Every structure is written in structure tokens, then in C-alpha cells.
Short mmCIF file of C-alpha atoms and ligand atoms in Angstrom, two decimals:
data_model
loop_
_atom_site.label_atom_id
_atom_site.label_comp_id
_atom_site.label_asym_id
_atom_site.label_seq_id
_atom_site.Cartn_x
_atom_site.Cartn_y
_atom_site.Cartn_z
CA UNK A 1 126.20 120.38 138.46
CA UNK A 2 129.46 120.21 139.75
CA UNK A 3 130.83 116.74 138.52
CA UNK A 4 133.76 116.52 140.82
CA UNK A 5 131.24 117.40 144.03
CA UNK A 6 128.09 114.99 142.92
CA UNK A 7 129.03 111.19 142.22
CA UNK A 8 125.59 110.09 141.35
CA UNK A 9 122.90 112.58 140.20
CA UNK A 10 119.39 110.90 139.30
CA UNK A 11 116.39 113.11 138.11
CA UNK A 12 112.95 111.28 137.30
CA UNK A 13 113.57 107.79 137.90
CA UNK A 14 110.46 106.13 136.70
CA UNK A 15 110.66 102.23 137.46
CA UNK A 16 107.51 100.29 135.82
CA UNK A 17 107.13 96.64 136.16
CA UNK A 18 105.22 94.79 133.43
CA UNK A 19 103.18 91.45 134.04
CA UNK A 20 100.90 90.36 131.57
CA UNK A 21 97.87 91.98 132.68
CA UNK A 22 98.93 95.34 133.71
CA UNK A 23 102.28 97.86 133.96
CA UNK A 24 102.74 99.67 138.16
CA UNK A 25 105.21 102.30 138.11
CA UNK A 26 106.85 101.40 141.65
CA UNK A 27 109.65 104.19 141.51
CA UNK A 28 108.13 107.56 140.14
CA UNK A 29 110.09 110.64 139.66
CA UNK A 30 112.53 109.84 141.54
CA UNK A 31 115.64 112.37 141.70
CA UNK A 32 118.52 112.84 144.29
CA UNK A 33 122.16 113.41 144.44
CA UNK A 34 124.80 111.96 146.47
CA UNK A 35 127.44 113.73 146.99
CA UNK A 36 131.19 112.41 146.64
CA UNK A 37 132.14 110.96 150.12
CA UNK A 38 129.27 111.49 151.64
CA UNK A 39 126.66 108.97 153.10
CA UNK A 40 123.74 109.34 151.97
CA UNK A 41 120.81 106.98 154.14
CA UNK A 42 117.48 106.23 152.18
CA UNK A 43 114.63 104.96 154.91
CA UNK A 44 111.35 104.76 154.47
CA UNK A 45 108.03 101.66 155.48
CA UNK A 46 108.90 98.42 153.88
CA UNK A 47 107.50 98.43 149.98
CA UNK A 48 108.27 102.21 149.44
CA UNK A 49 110.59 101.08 146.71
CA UNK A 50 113.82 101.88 148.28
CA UNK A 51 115.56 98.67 146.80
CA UNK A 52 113.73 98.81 143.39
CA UNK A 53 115.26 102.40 143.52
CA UNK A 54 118.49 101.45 143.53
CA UNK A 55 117.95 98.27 141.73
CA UNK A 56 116.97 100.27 138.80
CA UNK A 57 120.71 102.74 139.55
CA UNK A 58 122.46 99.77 139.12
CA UNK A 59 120.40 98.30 136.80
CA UNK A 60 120.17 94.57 138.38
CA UNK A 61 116.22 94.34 137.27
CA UNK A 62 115.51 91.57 134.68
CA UNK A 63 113.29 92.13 132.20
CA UNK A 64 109.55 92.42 133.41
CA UNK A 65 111.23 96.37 134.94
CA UNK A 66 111.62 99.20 132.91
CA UNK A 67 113.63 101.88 133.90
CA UNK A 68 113.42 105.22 132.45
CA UNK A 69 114.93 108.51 133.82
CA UNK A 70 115.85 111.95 132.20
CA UNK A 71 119.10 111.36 133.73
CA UNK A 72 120.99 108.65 135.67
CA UNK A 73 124.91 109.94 135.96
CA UNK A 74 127.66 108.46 137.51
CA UNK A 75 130.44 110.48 137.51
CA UNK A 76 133.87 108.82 137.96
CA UNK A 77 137.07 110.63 139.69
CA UNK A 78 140.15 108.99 138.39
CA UNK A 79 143.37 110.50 139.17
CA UNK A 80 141.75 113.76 139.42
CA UNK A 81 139.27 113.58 136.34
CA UNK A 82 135.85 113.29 136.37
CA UNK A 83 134.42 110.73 133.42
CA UNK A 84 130.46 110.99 133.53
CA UNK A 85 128.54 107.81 132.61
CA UNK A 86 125.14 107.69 132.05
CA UNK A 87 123.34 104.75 133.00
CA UNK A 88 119.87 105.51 131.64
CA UNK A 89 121.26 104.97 127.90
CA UNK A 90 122.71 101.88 128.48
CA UNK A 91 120.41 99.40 127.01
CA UNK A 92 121.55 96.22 128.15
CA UNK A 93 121.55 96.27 131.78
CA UNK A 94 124.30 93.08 132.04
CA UNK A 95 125.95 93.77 128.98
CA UNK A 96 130.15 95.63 128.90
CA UNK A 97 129.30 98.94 129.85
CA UNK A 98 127.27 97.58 133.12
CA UNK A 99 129.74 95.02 133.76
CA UNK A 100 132.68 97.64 133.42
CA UNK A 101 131.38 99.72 136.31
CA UNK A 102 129.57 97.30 138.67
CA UNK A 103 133.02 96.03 140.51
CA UNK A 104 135.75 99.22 140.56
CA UNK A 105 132.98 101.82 139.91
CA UNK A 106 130.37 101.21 142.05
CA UNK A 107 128.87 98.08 144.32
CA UNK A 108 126.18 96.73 145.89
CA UNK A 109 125.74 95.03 149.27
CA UNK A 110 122.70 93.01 149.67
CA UNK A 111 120.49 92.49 152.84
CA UNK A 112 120.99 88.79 152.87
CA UNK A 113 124.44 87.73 153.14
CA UNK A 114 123.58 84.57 152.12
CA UNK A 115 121.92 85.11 148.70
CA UNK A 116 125.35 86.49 147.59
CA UNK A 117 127.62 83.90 148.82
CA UNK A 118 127.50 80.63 146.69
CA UNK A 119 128.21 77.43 149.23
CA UNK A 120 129.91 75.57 146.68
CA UNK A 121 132.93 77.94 146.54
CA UNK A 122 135.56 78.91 148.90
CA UNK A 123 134.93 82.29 150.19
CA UNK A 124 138.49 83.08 148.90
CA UNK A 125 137.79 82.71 145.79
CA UNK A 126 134.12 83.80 145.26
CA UNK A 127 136.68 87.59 146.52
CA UNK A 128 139.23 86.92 144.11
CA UNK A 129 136.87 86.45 141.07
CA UNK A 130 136.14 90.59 141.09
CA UNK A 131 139.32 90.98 140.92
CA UNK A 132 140.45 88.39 138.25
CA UNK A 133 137.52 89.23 136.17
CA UNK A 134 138.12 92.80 136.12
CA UNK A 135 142.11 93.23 136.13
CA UNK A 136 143.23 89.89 134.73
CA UNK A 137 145.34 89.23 137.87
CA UNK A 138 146.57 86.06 138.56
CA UNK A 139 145.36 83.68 140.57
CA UNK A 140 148.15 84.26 143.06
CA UNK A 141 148.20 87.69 143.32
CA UNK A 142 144.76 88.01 143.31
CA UNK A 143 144.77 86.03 146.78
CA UNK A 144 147.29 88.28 148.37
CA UNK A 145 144.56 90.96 147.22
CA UNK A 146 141.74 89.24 149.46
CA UNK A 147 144.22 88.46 152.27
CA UNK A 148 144.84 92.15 152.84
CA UNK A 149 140.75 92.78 152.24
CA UNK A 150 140.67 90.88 155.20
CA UNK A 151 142.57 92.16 157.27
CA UNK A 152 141.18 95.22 156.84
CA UNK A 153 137.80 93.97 157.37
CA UNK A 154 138.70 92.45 160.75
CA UNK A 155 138.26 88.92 159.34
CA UNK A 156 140.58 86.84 161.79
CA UNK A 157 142.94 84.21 160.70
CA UNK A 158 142.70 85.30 157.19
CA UNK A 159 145.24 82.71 155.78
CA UNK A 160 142.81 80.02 157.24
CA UNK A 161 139.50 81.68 156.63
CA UNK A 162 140.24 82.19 153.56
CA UNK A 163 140.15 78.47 152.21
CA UNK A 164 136.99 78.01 154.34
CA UNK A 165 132.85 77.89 152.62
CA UNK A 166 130.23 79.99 153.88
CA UNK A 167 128.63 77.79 155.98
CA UNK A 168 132.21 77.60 158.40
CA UNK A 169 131.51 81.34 158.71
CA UNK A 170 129.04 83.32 161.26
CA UNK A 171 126.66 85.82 159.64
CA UNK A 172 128.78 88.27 160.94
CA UNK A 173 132.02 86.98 159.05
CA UNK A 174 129.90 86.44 156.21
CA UNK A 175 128.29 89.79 155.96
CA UNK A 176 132.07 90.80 155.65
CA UNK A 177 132.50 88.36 153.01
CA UNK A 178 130.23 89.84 151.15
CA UNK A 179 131.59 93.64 151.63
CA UNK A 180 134.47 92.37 150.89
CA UNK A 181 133.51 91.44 147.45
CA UNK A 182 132.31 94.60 146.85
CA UNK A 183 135.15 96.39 148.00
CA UNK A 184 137.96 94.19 145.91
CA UNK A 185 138.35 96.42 143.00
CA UNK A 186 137.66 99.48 144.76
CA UNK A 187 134.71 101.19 143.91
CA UNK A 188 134.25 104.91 144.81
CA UNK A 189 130.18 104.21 145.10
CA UNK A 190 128.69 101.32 147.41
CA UNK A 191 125.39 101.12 147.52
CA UNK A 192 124.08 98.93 151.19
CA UNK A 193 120.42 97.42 151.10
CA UNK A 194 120.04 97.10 154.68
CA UNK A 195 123.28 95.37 154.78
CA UNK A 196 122.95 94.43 158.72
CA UNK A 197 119.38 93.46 159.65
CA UNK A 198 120.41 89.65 159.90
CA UNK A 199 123.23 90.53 162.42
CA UNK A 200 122.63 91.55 166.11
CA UNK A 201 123.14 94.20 167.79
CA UNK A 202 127.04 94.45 168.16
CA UNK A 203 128.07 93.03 165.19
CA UNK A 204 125.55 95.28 163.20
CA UNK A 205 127.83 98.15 165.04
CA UNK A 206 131.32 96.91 163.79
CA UNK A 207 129.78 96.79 160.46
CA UNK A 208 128.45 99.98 160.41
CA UNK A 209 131.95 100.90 162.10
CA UNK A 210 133.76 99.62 158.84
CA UNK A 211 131.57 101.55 156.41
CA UNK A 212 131.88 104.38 158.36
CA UNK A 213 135.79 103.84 157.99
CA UNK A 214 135.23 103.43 154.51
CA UNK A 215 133.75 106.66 153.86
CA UNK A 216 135.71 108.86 155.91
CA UNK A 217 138.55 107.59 155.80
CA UNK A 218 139.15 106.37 151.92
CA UNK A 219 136.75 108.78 150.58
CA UNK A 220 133.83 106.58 149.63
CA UNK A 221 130.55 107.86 148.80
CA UNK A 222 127.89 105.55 150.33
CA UNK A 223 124.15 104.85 149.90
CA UNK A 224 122.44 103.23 153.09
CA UNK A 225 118.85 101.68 153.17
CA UNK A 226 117.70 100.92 156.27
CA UNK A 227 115.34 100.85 158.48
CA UNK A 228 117.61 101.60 161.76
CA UNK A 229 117.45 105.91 162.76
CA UNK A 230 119.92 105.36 165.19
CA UNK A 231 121.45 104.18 162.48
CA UNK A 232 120.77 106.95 160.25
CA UNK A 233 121.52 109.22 162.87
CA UNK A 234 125.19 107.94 163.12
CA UNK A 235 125.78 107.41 159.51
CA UNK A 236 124.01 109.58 157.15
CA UNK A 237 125.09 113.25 155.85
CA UNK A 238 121.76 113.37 154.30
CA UNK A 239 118.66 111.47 154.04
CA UNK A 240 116.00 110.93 151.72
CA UNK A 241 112.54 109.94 153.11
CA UNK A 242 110.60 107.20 150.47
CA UNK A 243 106.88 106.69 150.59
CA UNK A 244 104.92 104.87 147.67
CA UNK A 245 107.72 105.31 145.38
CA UNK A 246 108.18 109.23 145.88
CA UNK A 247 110.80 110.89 147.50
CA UNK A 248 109.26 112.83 150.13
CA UNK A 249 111.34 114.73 152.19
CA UNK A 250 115.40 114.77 151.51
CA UNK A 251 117.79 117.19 153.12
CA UNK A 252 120.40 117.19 155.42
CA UNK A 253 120.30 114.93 158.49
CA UNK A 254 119.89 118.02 160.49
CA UNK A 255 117.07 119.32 158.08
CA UNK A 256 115.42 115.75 158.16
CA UNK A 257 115.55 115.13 161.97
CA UNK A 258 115.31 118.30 163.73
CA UNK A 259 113.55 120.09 161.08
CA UNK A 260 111.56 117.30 160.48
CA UNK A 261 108.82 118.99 157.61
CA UNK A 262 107.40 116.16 155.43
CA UNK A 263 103.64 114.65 157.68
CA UNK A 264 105.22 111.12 156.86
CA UNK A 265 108.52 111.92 158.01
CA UNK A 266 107.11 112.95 161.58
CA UNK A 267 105.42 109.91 161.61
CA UNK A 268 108.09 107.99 160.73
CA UNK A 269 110.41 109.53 162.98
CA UNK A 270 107.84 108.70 166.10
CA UNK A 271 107.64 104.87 165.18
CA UNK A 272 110.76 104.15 164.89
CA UNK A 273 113.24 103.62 167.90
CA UNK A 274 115.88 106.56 167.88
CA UNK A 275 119.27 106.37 169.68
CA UNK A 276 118.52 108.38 172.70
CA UNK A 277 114.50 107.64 173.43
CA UNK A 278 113.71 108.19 176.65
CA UNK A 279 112.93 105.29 178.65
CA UNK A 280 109.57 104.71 178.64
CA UNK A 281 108.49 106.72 175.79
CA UNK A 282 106.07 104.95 173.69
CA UNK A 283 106.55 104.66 170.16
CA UNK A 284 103.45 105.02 168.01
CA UNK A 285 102.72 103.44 164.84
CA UNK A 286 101.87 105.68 161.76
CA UNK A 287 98.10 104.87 161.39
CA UNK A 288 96.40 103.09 158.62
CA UNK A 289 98.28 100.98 155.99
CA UNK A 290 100.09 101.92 152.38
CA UNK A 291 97.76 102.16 149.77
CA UNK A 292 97.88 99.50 146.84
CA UNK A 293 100.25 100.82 144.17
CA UNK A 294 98.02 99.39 141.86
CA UNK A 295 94.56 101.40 142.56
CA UNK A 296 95.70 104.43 143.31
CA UNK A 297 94.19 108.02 144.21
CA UNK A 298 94.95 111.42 142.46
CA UNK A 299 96.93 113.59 144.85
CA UNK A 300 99.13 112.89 147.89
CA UNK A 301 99.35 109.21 148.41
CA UNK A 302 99.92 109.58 152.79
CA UNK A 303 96.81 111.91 152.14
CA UNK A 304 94.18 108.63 153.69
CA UNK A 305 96.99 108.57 156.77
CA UNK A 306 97.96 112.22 157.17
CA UNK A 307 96.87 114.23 160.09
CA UNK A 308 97.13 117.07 158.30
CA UNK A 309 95.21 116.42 154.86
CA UNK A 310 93.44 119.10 153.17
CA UNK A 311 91.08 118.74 150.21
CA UNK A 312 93.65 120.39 147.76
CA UNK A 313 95.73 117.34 148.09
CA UNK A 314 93.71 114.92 147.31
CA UNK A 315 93.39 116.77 143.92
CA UNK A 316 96.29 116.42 141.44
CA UNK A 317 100.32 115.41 141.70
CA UNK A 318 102.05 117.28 144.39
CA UNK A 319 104.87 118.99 143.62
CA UNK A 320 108.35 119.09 145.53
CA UNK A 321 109.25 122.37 147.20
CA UNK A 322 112.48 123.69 148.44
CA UNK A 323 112.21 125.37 151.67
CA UNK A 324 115.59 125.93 152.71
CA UNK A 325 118.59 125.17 150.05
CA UNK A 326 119.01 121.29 149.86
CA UNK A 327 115.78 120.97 152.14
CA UNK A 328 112.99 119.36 149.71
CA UNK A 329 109.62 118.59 150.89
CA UNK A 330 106.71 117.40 148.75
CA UNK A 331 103.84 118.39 150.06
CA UNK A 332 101.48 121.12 149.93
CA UNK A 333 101.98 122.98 153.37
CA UNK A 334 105.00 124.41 151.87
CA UNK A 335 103.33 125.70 148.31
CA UNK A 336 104.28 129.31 149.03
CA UNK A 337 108.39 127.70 148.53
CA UNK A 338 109.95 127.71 145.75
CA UNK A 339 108.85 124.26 142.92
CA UNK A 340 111.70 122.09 142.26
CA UNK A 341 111.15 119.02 139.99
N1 ATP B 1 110.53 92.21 140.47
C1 ATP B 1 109.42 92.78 140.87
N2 ATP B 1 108.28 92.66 140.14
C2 ATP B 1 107.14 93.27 140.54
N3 ATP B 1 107.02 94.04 141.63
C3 ATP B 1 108.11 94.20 142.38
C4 ATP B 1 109.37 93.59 142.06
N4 ATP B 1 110.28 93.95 142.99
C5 ATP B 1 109.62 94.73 143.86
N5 ATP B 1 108.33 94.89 143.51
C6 ATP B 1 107.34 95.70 144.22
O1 ATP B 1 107.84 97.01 144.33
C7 ATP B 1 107.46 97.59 145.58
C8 ATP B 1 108.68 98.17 146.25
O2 ATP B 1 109.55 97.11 146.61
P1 ATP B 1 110.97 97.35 147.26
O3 ATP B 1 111.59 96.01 147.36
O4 ATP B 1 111.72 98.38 146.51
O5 ATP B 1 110.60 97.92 148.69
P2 ATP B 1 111.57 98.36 149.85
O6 ATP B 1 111.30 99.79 150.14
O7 ATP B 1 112.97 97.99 149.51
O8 ATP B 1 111.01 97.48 151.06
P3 ATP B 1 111.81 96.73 152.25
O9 ATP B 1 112.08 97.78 153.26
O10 ATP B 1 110.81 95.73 152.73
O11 ATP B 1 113.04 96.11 151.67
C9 ATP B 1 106.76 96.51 146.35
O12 ATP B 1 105.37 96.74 146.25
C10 ATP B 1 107.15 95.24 145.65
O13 ATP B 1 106.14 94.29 145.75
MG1 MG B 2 114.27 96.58 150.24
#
């Protein structure tokens, strides 16, 4: 692996929650890279595990989750050197080491904009406390910091707006609040759970606008869940298609939507609305339901829902096969490709 090229490289991400009665392994085997300044889009039916996914990456899961993975690298460019972390041996997931890179490494925005903003604090200051925290600036410098934030976020009147709460602000403005705290101290990685499904339409598109910004023009490497393909479509470099906690199909946005390869992926691709659908065109739904992650079958878990089941895989694990380089697929049409893991 080239360290200065990848940014985050996970291989078998295993994510098992643990209740009293029984363990599920939501996240299974997970592996992907990102590559650095890149956007990489993860999409898949709500429950795949897409958030638990990257949950896990960042490790914000208390303690009923346990993460395992044969490797979980970060690997930091500063000043032209790579420093490689790995996340999987950090045992506590909120202790120094965690803390140290969740802020100027590498950030999360969450779905809700709300959730993250407390309504007790000024927005202001809720920026500035990255930023103090993590560089020991001073209070006063720290708010010329989040004044030029945003500005750059296309936050208007920021030397008002920045002494108001939450609630003065419109989701919109918050949602920006909340990138803005994860952009304070600069992180080379942001990770965005579905960071505009509470915003309409044209709002949704200036955020997505900013990210883009972000990546392309400072370099940022992003991960974007979401649910949106004309999103995707815009966005993403390459995409990796979720289904019961499996990666499924992950390539290149070319590979994923015109070479579409992965049964679930087609169907996928035909229920959701794409920038572009013809007027009139009727989406379908991808029959049946998900399976409960609790009671499930040996073999291919769409295997109940895919129009193209055969009795070999309902048999045993499939494995993941590379039909073009960077074009994985897991499923069993393609077993005459080469087996990646
Ligand atoms: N803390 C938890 N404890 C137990 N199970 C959990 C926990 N968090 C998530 N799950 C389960 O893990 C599965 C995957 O959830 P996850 O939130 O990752 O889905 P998702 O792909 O992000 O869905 P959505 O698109 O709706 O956000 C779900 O079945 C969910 O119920
Ligand atoms: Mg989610």
C-alpha cells in the first residue's frame, strides 16, 4: 500500500454488538480504501450498517460494540510525511490517542444537525472549543478562527451569528454549524452520515457545493453516506455498495453505475431516483425485505430477493471477486475472477 496515495485502508471490519442474551455481528468483513482527496460515497437500504461502519472507524461505539479488524489505518500527511495510525489497537475508544485524531485528523458530520449542537451554548463557542481544546489558543484568537470558518462556509453576518444559539439558526445555517466544527482544526479525513437529509432541496445543493469545495479544492479526502444517487453521481470518485453488513460491490463510480455488476446494486440503482430519469419512468422497489441479522441463512444474504439466485449461493460465504482492477463484486456470477478478501 502506498501510504501517501491511501488515507484510510480498512480490511475485515467485524462490528459485533453484545446484549445480554446474544452477540450480532452488524459489520462483517468489511474492507475498503479511500484514497487521499478523493470522495468516496457509501449507499446502501437503511440498516445495512453504513453508520455502524464508520462508527466503528472512528470508534464513537460505547461499550455493548466490539470492533475488531485485521487492520484499521489512518495514514496522516503532514508537511509531506506520512505517519500511519492504527485504530484497531487502540483500546480505549475516547481515551488520548482517539481524542488526538478526532478534530485535526479526521471528523465526523452527523445526519442530525441538531444532536450535535448543544442549545445552551453559543454556536461560537461550541466552534471555538475544537480549536481551544486541541491547540490551546486563546479565547480570542480562537474566535477570529471561527469568524473566518464562516465566511468560508457562507454563514452571513458572521460577527452577529456568531454570538447567536442554535435555535436563532435555520437547519441550513446549522448544518454549517456543525461542518464547521468539524472543519476547525483541519482534518484531512471527514467522514458525512447523510449530512443533508433534513435540508431541502437547494440548501442540500450548497452543502454538497461546500464539500465538494472542500475536497477539490483543499485536498480533503471525504466519506459520504447517503442515500441520494444524484448525489452520488455528483460527488463520489468511488462507491461502495452495503447490504447486511457486507460490502457488495465497490469500484469506481463509472464501474458502479454504468457497469453496474453486483444483483443488489441493479436493484438499487432502479429504486432510487437518479439525476437524469426520464420523466415518467417508474421506479421499482427491490422486492422482499432485509433479512433479520439475527437468524440468518448460510450463503448470499440478497439470495431470498435476487433475481438471479442459484442453489450454490445459498450454500456457504461468498467470496469477493475482482473483475476489473479496483472493480469488486461479491457474488458468485463472477467466480471464474480472480478472489480478493
Ligand atoms: N448501538 C447499537 N446496538 C445494537 N444494534 C445497533 C446499534 N446501532 C445500530 N444497530 C443495528 O445495526 C444495524 C445497522 O445500523 P446502521 O445504523 O449502521 O444502518 P445504516 O445503514 O446507517 O442505516 P440508515 O440508512 O437508516 O442510517 C441495524 O440493524 C441497527 O439496528
Ligand atoms: Mg445511518
Amino acid at each position: 500500500m502506498d501510504t501517501k496515495e491511501i488515507i484510510l485502508d480498512v480490511k475485515n471490519l467485524n462490528t459485533t454488538f453484545i446484549s445480554d442474551r446474544k452477540e450480532i455481528r452488524i459489520v462483517k468483513n468489511v474492507s475498503f480504501q479511500l484514497k487521499r482527496g478523493t470522495a468516496l460515497a457509501v449507499v446502501g437500504e437503511s440498516g445495512c450498517g453504513k453508520s455502524v461502519t464508520m462508527n466503528s472507524i472512528m470508534r464513537f461505539l460505547g461499550k455493548n460494540a466490539r470492533v475488531e479488524a485485521d487492520n484499521i489505518q489512518y495514514n496522516a500527511l503532514r508537511d509531506g510525511k506520512v505517519t500511519e495510525y492504527h485504530l484497531e489497537k487502540i483500546k480505549d475508544p475516547n481515551g488520548p490517542e482517539m481524542r488526538a485524531l478526532r478534530g485535526p485528523d479526521m471528523s465526523m458530520v452527523f445526519q442530525d444537525p441538531m444532536s450535535s449542537l448543544n442549545p445552551v451554548y453559543k454556536v461560537g463557542d461550541q466552534v471555538a472549543e475544537g480549536l481551544i481544546q486541541h491547540t490551546g489558543m486563546k479565547k480570542k484568537e480562537a474566535r477570529v478562527k471561527v469568524l473566518e470558518m464562516f465566511r468560508k462556509l457562507g454563514i452571513p453576518d458572521p460577527e452577529e451569528r456568531i454570538d447567536n444559539y442554535p435555535h436563532q439558526f435555520s437547519g441550513g445555517m446549522k448544518q454549517r454549524v456543525v461542518i464547521a466544527i468539524a472543519m476547525i482544526c483541519n482534518p484531512e479525513l471527514i467522514i458525512c452520515d447523510e449530512p443533508t437529509t433534513a435540508l431541502d432541496v437547494t440548501i442540500q445543493a450548497q452543502i454538497m457545493e461546500l464539500l465538494k469545495d472542500l475536497q477539490v479544492k483543499e485536498g480533503k479526502s471525504i466519506v459520504l453516506i447517503t442515500h441520494n444517487m444524484g448525489l452520488v453521481a455528483e460527488m463520489a470518485d468511488e462507491v461502495c455498495v452495503m447490504y447486511m453488513g457486507r460490502v457488495v460491490e465497490f469500484g469506481s463510480l463509472e464501474d458502479v453505475f454504468d457497469r453496474t455488476s453486483h444483483p443488489y446494486t441493479k436493484a438499487l440503482l432502479r429504486s432510487v431516483p437518479v439525476l437524469g430519469l426520464a420523466d415518467g419512468q417508474k421506479l421499482e422497489t427491490i422486492p422482499g425485505s432485509t433479512p433479520n441479522p439475527a437468524n440468518l441463512k448460510p450463503g448470499c444474504e440478497f439470495a431470498d430477493r435476487c433475481p438471479e439466485c442459484t442453489a450454490a449461493c445459498r450454500e456457504k460465504d461468498i467470496p469477493t471477486f475482482e473483475i476489473s482492477p479496483g472493480h469488486r463484486v461479491r457474488c458468485l456470477k463472477y467466480k471464474n475472477f480472480p478472489e480478493v478478501d
